[in-house]
Short mmCIF file of C-alpha atoms in Angstrom, two decimals:
data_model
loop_
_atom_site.label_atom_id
_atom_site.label_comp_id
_atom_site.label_asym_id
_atom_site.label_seq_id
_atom_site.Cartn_x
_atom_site.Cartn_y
_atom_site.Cartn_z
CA UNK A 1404 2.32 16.55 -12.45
CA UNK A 1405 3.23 18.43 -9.04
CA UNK A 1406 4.92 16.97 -6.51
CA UNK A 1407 2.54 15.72 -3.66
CA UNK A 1408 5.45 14.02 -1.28
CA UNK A 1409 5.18 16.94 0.65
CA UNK A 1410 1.82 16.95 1.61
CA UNK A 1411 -0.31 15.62 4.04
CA UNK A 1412 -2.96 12.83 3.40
CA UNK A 1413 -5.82 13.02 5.33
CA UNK A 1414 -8.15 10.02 5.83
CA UNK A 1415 -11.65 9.89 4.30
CA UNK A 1416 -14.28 10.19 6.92
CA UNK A 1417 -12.25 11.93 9.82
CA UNK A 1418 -15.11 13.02 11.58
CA UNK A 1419 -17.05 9.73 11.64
CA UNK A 1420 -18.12 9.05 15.53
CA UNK A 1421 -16.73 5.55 16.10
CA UNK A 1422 -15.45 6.56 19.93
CA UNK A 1423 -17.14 6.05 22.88
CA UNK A 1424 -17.78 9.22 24.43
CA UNK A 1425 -20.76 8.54 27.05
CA UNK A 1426 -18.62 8.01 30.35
CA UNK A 1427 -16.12 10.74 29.72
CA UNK A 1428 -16.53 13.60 32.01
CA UNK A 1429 -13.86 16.62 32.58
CA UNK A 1430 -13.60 18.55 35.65
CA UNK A 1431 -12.41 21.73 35.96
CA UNK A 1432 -10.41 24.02 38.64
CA UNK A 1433 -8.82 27.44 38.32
CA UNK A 1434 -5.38 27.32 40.42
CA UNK A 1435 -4.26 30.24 41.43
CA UNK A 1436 -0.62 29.30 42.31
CA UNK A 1437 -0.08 28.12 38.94
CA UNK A 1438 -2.20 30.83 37.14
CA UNK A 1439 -3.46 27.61 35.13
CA UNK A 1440 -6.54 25.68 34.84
CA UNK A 1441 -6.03 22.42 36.25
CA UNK A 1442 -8.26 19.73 34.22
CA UNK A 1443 -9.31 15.96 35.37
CA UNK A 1444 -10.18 13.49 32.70
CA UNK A 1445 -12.09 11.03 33.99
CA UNK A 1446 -12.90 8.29 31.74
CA UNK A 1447 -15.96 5.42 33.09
CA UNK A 1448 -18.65 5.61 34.93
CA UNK A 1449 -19.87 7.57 38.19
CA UNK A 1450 -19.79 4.66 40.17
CA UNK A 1451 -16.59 3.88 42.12
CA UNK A 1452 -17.02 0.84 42.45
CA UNK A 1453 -16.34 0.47 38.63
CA UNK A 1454 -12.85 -0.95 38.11
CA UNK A 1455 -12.48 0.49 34.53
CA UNK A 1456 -12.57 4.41 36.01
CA UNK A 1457 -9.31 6.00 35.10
CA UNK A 1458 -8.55 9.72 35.45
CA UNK A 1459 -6.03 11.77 33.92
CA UNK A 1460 -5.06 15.11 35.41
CA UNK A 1461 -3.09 18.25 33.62
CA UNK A 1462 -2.79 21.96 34.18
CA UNK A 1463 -3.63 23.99 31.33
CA UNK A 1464 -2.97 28.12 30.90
CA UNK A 1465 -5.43 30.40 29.15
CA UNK A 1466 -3.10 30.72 26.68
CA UNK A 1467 -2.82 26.90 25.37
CA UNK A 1468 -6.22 26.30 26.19
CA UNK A 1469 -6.83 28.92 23.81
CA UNK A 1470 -4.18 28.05 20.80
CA UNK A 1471 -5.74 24.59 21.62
CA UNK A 1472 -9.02 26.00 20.61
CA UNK A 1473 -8.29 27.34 17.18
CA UNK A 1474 -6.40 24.28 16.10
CA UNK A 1475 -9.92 22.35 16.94
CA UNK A 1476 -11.45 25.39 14.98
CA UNK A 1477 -9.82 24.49 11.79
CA UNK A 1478 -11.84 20.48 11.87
CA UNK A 1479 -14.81 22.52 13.06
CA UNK A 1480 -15.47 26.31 13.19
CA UNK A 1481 -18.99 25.73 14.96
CA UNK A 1482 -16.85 25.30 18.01
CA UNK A 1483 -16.52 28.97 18.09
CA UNK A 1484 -20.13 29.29 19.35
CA UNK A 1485 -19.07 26.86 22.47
CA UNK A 1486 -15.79 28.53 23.49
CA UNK A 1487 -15.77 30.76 26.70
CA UNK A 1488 -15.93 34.58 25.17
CA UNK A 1489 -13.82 35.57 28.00
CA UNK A 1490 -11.36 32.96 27.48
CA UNK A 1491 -8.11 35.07 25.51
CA UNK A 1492 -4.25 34.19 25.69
CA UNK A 1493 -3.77 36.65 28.79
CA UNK A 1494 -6.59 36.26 30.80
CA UNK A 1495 -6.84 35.48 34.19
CA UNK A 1496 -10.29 35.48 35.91
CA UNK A 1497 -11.32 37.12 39.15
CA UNK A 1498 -11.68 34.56 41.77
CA UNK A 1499 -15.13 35.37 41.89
CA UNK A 1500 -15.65 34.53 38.25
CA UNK A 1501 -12.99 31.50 38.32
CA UNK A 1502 -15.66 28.66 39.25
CA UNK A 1503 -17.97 30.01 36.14
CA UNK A 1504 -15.25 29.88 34.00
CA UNK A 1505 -14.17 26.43 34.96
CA UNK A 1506 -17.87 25.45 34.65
CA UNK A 1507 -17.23 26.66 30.97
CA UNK A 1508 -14.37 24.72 29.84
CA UNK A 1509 -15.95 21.57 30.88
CA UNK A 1510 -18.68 22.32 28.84
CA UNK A 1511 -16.35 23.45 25.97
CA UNK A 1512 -14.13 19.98 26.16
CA UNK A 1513 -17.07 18.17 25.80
CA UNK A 1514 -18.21 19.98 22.87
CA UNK A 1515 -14.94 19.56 21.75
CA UNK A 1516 -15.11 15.53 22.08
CA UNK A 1517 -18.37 15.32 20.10
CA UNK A 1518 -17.24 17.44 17.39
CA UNK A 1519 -13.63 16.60 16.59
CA UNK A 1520 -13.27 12.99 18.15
CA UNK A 1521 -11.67 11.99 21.65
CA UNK A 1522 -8.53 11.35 20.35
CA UNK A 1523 -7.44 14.62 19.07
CA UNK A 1524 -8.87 16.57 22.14
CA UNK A 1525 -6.90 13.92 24.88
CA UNK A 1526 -3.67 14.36 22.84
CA UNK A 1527 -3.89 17.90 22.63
CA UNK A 1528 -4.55 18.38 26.32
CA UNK A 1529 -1.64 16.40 27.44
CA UNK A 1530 0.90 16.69 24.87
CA UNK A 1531 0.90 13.34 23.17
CA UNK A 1532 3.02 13.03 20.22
CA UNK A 1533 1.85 14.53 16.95
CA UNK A 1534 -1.81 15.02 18.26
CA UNK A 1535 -3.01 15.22 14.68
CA UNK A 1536 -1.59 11.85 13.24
CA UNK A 1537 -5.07 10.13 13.94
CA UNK A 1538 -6.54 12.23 11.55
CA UNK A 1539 -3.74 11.65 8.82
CA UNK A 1540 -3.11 8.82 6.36
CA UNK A 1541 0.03 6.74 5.77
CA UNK A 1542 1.67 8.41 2.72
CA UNK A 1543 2.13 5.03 1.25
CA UNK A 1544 -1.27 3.76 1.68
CA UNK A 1545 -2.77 6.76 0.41
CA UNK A 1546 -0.39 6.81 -2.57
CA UNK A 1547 -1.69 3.08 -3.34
CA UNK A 1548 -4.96 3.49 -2.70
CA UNK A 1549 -5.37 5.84 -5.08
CA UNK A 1550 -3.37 3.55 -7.49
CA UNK A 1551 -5.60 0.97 -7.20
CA UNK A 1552 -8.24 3.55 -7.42
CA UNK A 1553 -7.29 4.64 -10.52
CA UNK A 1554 -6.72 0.71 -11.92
CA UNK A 1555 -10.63 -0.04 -10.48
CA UNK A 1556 -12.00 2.62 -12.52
CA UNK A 1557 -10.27 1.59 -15.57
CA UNK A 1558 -11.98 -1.86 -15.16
CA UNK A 1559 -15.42 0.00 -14.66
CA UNK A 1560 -14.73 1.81 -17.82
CA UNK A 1561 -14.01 -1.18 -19.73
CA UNK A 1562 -17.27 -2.60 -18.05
CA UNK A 1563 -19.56 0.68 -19.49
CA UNK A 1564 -17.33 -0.43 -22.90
CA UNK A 1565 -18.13 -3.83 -23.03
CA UNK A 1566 -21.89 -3.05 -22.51
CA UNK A 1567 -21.68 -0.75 -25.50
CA UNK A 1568 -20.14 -3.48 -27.52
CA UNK A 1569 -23.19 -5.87 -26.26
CA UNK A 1570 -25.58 -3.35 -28.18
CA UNK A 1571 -24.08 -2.43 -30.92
CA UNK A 1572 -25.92 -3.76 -34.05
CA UNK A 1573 -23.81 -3.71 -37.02
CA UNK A 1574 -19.37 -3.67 -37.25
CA UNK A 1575 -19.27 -0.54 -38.26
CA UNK A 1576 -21.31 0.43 -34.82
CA UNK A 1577 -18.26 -2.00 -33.70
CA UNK A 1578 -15.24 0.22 -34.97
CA UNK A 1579 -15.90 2.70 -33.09
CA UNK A 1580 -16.14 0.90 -29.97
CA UNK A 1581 -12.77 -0.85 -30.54
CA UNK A 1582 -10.99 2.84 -30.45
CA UNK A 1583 -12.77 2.94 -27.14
CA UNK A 1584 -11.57 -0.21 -25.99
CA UNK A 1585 -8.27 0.07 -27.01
CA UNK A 1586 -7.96 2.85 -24.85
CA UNK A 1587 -9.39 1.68 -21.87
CA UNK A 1588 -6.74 -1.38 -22.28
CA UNK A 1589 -3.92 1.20 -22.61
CA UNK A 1590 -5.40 3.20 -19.51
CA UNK A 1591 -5.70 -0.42 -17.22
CA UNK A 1592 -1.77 -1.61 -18.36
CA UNK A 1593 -0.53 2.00 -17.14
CA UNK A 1594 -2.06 2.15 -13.93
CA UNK A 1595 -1.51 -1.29 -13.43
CA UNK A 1596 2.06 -0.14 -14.30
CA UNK A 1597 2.22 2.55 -12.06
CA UNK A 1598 0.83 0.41 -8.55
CA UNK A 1599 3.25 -2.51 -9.34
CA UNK A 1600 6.20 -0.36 -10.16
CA UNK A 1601 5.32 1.34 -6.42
CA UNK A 1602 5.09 -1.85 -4.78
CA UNK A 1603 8.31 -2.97 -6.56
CA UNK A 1604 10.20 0.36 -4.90
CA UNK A 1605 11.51 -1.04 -1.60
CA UNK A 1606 12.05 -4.33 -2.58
CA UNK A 1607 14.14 -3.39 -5.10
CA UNK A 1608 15.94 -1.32 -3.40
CA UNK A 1609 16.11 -3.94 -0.49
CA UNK A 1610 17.61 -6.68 -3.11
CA UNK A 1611 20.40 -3.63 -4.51
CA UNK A 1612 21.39 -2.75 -0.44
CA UNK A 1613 21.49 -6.99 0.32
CA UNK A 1614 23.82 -7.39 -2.67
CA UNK A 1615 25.74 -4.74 -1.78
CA UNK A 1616 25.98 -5.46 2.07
CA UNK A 1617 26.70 -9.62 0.70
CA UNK A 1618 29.35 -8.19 -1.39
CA UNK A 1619 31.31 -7.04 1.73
CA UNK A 1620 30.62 -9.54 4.12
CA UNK A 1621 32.05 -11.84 1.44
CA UNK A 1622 35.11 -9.45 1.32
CA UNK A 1623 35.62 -9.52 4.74
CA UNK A 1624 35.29 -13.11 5.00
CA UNK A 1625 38.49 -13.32 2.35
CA UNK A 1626 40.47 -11.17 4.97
CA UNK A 1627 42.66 -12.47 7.18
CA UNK A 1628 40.59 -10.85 10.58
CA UNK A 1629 40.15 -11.78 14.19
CA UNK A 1630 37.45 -14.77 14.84
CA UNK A 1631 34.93 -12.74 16.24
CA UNK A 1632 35.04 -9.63 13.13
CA UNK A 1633 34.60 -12.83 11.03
CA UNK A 1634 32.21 -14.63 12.97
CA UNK A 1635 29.97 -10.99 12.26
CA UNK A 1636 30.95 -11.17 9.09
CA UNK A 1637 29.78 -14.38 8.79
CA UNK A 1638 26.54 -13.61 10.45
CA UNK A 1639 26.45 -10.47 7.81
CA UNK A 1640 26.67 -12.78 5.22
CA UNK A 1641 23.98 -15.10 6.16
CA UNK A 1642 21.48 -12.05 6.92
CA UNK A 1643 21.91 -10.02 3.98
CA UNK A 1644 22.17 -13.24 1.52
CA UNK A 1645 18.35 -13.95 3.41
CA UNK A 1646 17.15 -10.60 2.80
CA UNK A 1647 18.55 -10.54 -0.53
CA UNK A 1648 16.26 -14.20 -1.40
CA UNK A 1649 13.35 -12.32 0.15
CA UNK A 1650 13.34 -9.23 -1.87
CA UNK A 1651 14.04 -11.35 -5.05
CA UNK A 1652 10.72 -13.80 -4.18
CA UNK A 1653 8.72 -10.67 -3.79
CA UNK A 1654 9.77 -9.35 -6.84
CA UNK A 1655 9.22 -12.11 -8.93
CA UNK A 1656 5.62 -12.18 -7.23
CA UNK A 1657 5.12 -8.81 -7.94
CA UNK A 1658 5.83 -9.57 -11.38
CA UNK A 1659 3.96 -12.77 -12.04
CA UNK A 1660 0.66 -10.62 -10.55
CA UNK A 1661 1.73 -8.21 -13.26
CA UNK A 1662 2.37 -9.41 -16.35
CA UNK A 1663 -1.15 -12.05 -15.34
CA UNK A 1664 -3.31 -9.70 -15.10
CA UNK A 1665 -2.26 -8.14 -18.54
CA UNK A 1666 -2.36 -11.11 -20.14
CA UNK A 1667 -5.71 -11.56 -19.45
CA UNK A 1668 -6.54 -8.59 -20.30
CA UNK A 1669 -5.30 -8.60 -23.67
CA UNK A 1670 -6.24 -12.30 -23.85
CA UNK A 1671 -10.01 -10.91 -23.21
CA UNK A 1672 -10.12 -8.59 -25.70
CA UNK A 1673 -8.39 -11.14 -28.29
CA UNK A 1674 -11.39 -13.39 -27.13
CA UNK A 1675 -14.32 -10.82 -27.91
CA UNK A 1676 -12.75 -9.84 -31.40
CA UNK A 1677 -13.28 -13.74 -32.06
CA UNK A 1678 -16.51 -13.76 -31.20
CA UNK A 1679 -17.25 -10.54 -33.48
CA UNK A 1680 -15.95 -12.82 -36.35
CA UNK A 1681 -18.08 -15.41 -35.82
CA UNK A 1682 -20.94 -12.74 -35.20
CA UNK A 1683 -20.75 -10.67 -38.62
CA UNK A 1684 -19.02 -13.47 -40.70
CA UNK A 1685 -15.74 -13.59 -41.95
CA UNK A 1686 -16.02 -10.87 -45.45
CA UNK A 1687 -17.45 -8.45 -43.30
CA UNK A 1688 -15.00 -8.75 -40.33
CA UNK A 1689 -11.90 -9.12 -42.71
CA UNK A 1690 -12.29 -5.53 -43.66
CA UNK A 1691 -13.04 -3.81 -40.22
CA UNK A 1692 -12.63 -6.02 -37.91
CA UNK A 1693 -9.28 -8.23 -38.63
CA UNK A 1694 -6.20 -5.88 -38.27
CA UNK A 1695 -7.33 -5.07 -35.04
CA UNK A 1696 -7.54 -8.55 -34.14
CA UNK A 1697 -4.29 -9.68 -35.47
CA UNK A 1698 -2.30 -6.35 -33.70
CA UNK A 1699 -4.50 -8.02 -30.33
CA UNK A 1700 -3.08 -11.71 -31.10
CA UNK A 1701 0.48 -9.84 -31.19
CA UNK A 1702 -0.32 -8.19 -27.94
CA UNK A 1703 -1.18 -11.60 -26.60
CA UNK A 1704 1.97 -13.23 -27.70
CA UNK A 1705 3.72 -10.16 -26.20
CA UNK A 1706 2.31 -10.51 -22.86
CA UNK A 1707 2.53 -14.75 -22.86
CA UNK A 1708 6.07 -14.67 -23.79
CA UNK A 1709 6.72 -11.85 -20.34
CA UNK A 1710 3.93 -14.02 -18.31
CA UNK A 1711 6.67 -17.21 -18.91
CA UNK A 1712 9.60 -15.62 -18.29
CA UNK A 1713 8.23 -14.28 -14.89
CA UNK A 1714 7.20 -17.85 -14.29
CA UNK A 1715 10.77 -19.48 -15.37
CA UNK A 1716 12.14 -16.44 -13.32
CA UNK A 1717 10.79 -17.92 -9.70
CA UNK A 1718 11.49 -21.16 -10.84
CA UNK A 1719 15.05 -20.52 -11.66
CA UNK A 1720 14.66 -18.57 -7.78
CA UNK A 1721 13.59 -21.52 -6.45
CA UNK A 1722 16.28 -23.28 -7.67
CA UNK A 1723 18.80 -21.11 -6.14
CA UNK A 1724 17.24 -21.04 -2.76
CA UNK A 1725 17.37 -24.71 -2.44
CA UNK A 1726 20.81 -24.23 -3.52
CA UNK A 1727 21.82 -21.22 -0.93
CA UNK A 1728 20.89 -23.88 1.63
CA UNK A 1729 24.14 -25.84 1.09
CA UNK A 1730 26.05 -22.61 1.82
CA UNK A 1731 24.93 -22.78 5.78
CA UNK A 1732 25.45 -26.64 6.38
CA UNK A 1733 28.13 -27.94 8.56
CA UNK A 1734 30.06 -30.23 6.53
CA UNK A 1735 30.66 -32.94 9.24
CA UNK A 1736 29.44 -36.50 8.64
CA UNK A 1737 25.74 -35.96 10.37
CA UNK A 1738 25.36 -33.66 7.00
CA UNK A 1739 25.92 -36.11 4.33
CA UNK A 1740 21.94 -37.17 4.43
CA UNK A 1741 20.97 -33.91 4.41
CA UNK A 1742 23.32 -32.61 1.52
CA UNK A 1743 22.05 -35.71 -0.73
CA UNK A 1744 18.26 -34.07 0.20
CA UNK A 1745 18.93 -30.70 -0.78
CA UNK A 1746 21.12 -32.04 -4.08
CA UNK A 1747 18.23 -34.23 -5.10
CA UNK A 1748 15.65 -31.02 -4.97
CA UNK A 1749 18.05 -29.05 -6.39
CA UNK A 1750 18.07 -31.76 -9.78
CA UNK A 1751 14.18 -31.71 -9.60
CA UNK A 1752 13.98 -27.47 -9.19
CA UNK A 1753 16.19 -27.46 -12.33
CA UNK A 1754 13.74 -29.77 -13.96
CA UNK A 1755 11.16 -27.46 -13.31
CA UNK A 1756 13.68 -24.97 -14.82
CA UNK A 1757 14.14 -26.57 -18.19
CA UNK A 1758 10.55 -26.76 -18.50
CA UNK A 1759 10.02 -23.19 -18.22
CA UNK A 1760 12.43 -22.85 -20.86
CA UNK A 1761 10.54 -24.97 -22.85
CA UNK A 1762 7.39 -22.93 -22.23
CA UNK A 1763 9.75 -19.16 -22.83
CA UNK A 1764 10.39 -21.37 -26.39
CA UNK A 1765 7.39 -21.82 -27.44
CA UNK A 1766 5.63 -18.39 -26.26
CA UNK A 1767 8.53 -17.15 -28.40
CA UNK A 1768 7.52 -19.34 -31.25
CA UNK A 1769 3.76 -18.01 -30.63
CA UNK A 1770 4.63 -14.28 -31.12
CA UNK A 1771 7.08 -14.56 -33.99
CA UNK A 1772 4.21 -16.30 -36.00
CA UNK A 1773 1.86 -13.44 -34.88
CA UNK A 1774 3.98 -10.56 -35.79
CA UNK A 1775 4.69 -12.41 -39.90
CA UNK A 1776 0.86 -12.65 -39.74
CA UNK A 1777 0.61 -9.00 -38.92
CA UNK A 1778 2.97 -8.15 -41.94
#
């Protein structure tokens, strides 16, 4: 697949009037010592009196008015019909012509406003940073929106699937179907793949950087150094080691939203080839219907036995955060209390540990028994 990290998203519906554009007004001068056009913005209404007028003033040559022109062109080319014929990089009108020509930029700016949006024509006119930026999308957003895209039309497919299956009037109508669904499932678990593995980027990378920044605090710390280079290093230490817990609970998150929403989904279909059993009886279903369902109870077990160990995994985190509060306590006598707190959650986090052990054990159990019935 090409390479899109290059390009430039641009939002949907760019030219979608959500600006208020009824007390903007420009006003327009030709200044002969500057050989410019000198251009007031004024933005509220005509009454002075109104404390929300504001005006904005710049001075403008042919020429950029001009290049400014095109670049509004390429949004929308019906602004050529509005643009001052006159009006080229060099020119410079007569002063007898100057007021009539001033008369037409106003008219063009406004033109301009209704057609490509306030905020690009302001910028443009005064040099604000990246003038088109309004117009474009966050690469990241775009890149998961069209992830999740992708995963939302899986799940419509499976919908259109599932209604097929609700019509279909014998098992053999049904065998066909199942190739169907067992290709929308594959379709769902890779996209599903692909917009957790992209949220999953920077945090891993966050967690690798933390352990890596830890590692050298810690080094540091075993140094003989001045007080203050330790008392950074300290402070180093105690950052990173945060950001490091941080990246690791988002991870595990990440993770547990995962490997859920697979297991459901392979839990579903396990569900509906059940259901076709008890439908068509159990001769006919044996012989179409049954290795499919067994390689779906193995997919099951498959995606239980991850679902626990994602669960044990933020329990065994949770565990270890209680416990990483120990490492910033003042051992003075004040913090005997508090150390008995933290080591009596600590016993009860590891309780919840041993449990998800338990549950790892017996997921395990699950799938081995699946796979011998598969043999």
């Amino acid at each position: 697949m090409e390479d899109l990290s290059d390009w430039v998203a641009v939002k949907a519906n760019i030219f979608t009037k959500e600006e208020d554009t009824d007390h903007l007004r420009f006003i327009c001068a030709w200044n002969d010592e500057a050989s410019k056009v000198a251009i007031t913005l004024h933005e509220g209404s005509r009454k002075a009196s109104d404390q929300n007028n504001k005006n904005r003033v710049c001075l403008l040559s042919m020429s950029e008015i001009y290049h400014m022109h095109k670049q509004f062109c390429l949004i929308d080319t019906s602004l050529a019909r509005d643009f001052p014929k006159e009006i080229k990089p060099n020119y410079t009108p007569s002063r007898k012509k100057s007021e009539y020509i001033s008369t037409c930029i106003e008219h063009y700016l406004s033109c301009a406003v209704q057609k490509v949006g306030k905020k690009l024509v302001v910028a443009s006119m005064f040099n604000e940073e990246d003038p088109l930026s309004c117009y474009e999308e966050n690469w990241n957003e775009f890149k998961i929106k069209s992830l999740e895209d992708l995963v939302d039309k899986a799940y419509k497919e499976l919908e259109e699937v599932l209604q097929l299956r609700g019509r279909a009037e014998s098992l053999l109508q049904l065998t066909t179907i199942y190739a169907l669904e067992d290709q929308v499932f594959k379709n769902i678990s890779d996209y599903l793949g692909e917009l957790y593995n992209f949220h999953l980027h920077p945090f891993l990378e966050l967690r690798e950087m933390s352990h890596s920044r830890v590692k050298q605090a810690k080094d540091k710390l075993g140094e003989e150094i001045g007080p203050n280079i330790r008392q950074q290093a300290q402070k180093d230490f105690e950052d990173w080691s945060e950001q490091s817990l941080i990246a690791t609970e988002a991870i595990q998150q990440l993770y547990l939203e995962f490997y859920r929403k697979t297991y459901n989904l392979m839990l579903g279909g396990r569900d509906r080839m059940l259901e076709d059993k008890k439908r068509f009886g159990k001769a006919a279903f044996g012989l179409h219907g049954m290795p499919r369902l067994l390689k779906l109870e193995v997919q099951v077990c498959q995606e239980d036995l991850k679902l626990h160990n994602a669960i044990k995994a933020i329990k065994a985190y949770q565990r270890d955060k209680i416990k990483s509060q120990l490492t910033f306590l003042s051992y003075d006598y004040g913090a005997v209390q508090e150390v008995e707190r933290i080591e009596e959650e600590i016993s009860n986090a590891q309780l919840n540990v041993f449990d998800a052990d338990l549950d790892v054990i017996e997921a395990e159990e699950r799938l081995y028994k699946s796979q011998v019935a598969l043999l």
